[in-house]
Short mmCIF file of C-alpha atoms in Angstrom, two decimals:
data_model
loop_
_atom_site.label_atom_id
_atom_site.label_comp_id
_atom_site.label_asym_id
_atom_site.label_seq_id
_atom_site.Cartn_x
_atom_site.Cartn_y
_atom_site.Cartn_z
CA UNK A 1 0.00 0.00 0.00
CA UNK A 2 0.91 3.50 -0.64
CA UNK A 3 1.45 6.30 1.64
CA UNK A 4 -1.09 8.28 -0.90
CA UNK A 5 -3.57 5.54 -0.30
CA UNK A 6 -3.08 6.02 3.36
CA UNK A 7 -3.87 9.35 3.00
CA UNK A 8 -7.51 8.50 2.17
CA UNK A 9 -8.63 7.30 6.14
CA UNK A 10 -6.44 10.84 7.40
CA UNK A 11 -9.78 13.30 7.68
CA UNK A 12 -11.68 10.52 9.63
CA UNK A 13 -9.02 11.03 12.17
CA UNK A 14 -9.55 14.42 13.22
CA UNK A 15 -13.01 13.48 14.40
CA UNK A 16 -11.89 11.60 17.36
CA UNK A 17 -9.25 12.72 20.15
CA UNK A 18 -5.64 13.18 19.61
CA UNK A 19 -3.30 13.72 22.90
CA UNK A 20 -2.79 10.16 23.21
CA UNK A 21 -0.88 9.66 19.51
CA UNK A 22 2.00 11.37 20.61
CA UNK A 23 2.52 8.86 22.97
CA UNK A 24 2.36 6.10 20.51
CA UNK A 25 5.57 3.64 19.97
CA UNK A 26 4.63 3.48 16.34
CA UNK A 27 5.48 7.30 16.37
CA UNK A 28 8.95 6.70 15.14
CA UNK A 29 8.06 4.10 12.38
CA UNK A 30 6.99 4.90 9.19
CA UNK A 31 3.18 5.16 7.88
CA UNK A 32 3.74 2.47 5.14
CA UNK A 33 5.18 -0.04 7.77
CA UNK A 34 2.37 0.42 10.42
CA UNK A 35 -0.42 0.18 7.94
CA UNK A 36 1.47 -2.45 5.26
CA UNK A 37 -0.09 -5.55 5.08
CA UNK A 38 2.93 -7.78 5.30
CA UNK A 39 3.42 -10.38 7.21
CA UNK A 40 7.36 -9.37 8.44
CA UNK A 41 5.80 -5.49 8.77
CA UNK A 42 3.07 -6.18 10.70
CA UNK A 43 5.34 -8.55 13.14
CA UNK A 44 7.61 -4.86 13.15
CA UNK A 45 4.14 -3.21 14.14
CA UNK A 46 3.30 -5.50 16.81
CA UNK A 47 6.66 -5.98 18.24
CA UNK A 48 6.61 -2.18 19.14
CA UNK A 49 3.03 -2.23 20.49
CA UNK A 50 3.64 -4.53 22.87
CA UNK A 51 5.32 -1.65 25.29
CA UNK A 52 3.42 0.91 23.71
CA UNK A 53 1.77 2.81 26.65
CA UNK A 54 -1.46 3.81 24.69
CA UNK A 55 -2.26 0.54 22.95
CA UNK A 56 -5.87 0.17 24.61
CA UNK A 57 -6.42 3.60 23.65
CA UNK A 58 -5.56 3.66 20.08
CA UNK A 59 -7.24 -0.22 19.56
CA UNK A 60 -10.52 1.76 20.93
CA UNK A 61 -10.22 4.94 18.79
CA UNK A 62 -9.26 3.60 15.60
CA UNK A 63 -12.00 1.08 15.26
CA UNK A 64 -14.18 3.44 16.28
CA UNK A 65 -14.33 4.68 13.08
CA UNK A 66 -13.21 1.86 10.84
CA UNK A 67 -16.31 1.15 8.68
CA UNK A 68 -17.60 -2.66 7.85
CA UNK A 69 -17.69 -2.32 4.39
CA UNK A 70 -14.51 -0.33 4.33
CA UNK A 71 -11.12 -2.79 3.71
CA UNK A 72 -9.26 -2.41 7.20
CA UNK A 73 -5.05 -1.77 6.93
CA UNK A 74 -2.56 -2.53 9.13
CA UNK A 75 -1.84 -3.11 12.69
CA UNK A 76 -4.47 -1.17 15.48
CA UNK A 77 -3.37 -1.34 19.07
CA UNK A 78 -1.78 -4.49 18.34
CA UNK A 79 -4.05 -6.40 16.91
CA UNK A 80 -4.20 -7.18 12.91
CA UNK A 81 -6.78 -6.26 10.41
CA UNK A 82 -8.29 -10.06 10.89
CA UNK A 83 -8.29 -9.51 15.24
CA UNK A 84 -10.28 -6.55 14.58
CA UNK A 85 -13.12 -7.90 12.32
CA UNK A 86 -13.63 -10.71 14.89
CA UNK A 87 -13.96 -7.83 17.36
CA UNK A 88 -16.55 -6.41 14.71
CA UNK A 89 -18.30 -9.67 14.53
CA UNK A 90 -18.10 -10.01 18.79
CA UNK A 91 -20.08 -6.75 18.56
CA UNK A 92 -22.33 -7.73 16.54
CA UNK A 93 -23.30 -10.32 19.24
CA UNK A 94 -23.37 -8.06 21.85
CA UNK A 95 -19.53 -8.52 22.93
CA UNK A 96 -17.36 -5.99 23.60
CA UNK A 97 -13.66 -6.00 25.66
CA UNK A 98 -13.09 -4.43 28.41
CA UNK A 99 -9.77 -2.88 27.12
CA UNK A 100 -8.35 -1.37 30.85
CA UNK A 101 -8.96 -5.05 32.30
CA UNK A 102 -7.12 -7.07 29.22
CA UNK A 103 -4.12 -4.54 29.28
CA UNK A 104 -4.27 -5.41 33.34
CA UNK A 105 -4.16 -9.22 32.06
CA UNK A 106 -1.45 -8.93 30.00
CA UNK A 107 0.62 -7.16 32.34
CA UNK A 108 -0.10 -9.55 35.59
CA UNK A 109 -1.15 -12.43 34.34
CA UNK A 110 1.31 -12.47 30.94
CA UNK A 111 3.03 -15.82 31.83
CA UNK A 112 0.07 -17.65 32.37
CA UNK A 113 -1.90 -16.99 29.24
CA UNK A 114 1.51 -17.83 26.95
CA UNK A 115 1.54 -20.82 28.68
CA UNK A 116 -2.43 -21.34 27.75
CA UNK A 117 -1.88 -20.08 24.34
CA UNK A 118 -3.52 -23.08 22.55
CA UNK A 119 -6.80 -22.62 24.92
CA UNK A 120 -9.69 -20.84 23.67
CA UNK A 121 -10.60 -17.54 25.19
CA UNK A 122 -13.52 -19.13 27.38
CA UNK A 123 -10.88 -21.86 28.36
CA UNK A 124 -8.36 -19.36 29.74
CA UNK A 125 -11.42 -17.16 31.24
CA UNK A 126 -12.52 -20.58 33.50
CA UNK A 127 -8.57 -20.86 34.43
CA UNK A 128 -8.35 -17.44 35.59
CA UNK A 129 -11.18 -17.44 37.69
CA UNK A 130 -9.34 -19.80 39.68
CA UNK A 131 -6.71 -16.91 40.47
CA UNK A 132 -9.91 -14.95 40.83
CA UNK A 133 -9.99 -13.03 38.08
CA UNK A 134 -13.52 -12.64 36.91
CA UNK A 135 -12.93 -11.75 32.75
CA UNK A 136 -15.12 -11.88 29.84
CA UNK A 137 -14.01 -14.72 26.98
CA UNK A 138 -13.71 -11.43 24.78
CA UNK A 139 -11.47 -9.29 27.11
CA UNK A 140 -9.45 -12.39 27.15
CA UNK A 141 -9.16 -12.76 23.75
CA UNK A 142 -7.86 -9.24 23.52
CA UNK A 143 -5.20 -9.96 26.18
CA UNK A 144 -4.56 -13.06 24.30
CA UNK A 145 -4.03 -11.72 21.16
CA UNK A 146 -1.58 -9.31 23.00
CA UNK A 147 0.88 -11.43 24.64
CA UNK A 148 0.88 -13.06 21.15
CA UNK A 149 -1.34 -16.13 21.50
CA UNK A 150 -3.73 -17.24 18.17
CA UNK A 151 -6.88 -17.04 20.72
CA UNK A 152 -9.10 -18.69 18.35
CA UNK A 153 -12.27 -19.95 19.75
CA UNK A 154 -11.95 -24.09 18.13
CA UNK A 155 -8.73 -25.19 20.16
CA UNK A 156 -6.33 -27.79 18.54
CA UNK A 157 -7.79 -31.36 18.85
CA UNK A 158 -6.82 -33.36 21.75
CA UNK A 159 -6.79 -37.02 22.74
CA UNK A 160 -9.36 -39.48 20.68
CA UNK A 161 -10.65 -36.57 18.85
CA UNK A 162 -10.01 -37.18 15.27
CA UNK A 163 -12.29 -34.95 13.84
CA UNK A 164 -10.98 -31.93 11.30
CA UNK A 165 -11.95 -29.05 12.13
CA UNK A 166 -14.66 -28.10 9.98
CA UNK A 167 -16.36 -31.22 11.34
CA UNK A 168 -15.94 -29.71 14.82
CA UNK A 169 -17.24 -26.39 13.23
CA UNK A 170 -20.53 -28.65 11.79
CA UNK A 171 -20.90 -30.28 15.74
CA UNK A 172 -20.63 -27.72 17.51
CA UNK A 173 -20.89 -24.36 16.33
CA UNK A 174 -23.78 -24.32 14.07
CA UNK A 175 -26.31 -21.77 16.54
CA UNK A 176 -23.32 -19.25 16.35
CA UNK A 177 -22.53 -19.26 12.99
CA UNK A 178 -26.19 -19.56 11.52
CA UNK A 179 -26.96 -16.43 14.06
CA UNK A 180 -24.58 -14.53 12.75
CA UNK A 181 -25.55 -15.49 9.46
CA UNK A 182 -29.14 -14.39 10.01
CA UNK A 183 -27.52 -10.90 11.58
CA UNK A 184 -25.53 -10.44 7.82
CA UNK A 185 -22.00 -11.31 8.75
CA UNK A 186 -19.98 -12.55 5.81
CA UNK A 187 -18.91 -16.22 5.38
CA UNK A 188 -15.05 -14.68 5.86
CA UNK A 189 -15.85 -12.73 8.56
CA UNK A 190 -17.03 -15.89 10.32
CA UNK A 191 -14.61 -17.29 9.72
CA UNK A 192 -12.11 -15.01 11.18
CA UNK A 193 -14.24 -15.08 14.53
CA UNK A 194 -13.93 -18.52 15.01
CA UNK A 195 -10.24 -18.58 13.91
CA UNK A 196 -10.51 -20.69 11.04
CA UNK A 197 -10.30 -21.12 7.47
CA UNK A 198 -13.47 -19.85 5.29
CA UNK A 199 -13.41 -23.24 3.40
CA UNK A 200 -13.74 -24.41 6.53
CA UNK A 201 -16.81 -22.65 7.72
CA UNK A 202 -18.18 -23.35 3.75
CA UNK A 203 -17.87 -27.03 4.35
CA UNK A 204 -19.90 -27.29 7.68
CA UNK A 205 -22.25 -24.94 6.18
CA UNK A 206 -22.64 -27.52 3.49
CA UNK A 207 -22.91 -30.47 5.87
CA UNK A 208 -25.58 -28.73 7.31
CA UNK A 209 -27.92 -28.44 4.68
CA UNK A 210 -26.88 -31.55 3.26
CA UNK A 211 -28.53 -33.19 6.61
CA UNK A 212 -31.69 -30.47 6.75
CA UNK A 213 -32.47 -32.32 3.27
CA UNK A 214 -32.38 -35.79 4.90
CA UNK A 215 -34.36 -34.52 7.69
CA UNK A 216 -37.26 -33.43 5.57
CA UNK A 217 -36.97 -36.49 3.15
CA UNK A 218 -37.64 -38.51 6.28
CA UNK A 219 -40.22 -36.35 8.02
CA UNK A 220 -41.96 -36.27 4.38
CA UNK A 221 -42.08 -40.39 4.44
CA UNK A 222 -43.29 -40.42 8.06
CA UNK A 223 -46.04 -37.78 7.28
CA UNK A 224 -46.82 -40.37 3.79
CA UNK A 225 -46.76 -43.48 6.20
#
């Protein structure tokens, strides 16, 4: 991307506060770099965020105003164009972070959820409670997502469980995603909520109505019977 293109989201900007930019850690790298979509500049991005001392803030001002149908750029307190649409998509279910408790999270309780890394959010959320922290799954995500974890909410499979994972996505996710199909969320954006592959999400979608049909095929022969 272009530093002209950039250029296009500047005058949104001045609608929302500005004391707390000068403060940024990004401040020294260039506008390219922070909004490049990159893998090795966006790791740059993040890196510096990390000890940036306004991160909550800027996460919290810049979506404020990034639009749905509007492509997103770049890194935003931390988190990657992909972290923020599933923040989009938590809203849309009524979710939102609580950004003052994840940065608290990340700063006391850092070790603990890069040891849980491969939990989901509401796994990590039950373990904390046990050092009586009482956190949202979606204000753990957040602090997830900080200390650098993939917080996605289908963990790896464990033990006996051989299923892949759009089969897990067909057992046990089809309320969620259907909802949020019924609310107008894209396919992809889905996808990116649950932390998977859109394929993925296509395939249990298919599964699904592949068994509705059976279902009515057989409540059409009782009904004949």
């Amino acid at each position: 991307m272009t530093a002209t293109t950039r250029l296009l989201t500047r005058p949104a900007s001045r609608t929302i506060a500005k004391p707390w930019r000068a403060s940024a850690a990004c401040q020294s790298l260039d506008l390219d770099t922070v909004f490049s979509d990159t893998v090795a500049d966006q790791r740059k991005v993040q890196t510096a965020c990390q000890t940036c001392p306004v991160r909550a803030r800027c996460l919290s001002d810049i979506t404020a105003f990034e639009k749905p149908l509007h492509r997103v750029w770049g890194v935003v307190g931390g988190l990657l164009p992909q972290q923020r649409r599933a923040l989009r998509t938590h809203a849309v279910l009524g979710e939102y972070p609580d950004l003052r408790q994840a940065t608290v999270l990340t700063r006391r309780y850092g070790a603990l959820l890069k040891q849980w890394k491969k939990s989901t959010p509401a796994t990590v959320a039950e373990q904390l409670r046990k050092h009586g922290v009482i956190a949202s799954p979606v204000t753990v995500r957040v602090a997830m997502w900080w200390t650098g974890s993939k917080a996605n909410l289908i963990a790896p499979t464990a033990g006996d469980d051989t299923r892949l994972t759009w089969e897990r996505i067909r057992d046990e996710h089809r309320q969620v995603v259907e909802e949020l199909t019924g609310l107008g969320v894209s396919r992809q954006n889905i996808a990116q909520f649950l932390g998977v592959w859109d394929g993925q999400v296509k395939s249990a979608m298919a599964a699904w109505r592949r068994q509705d049909r059976k279902t009515a095929v057989k409540a059409g022969e009782v009904r004949a019977a």
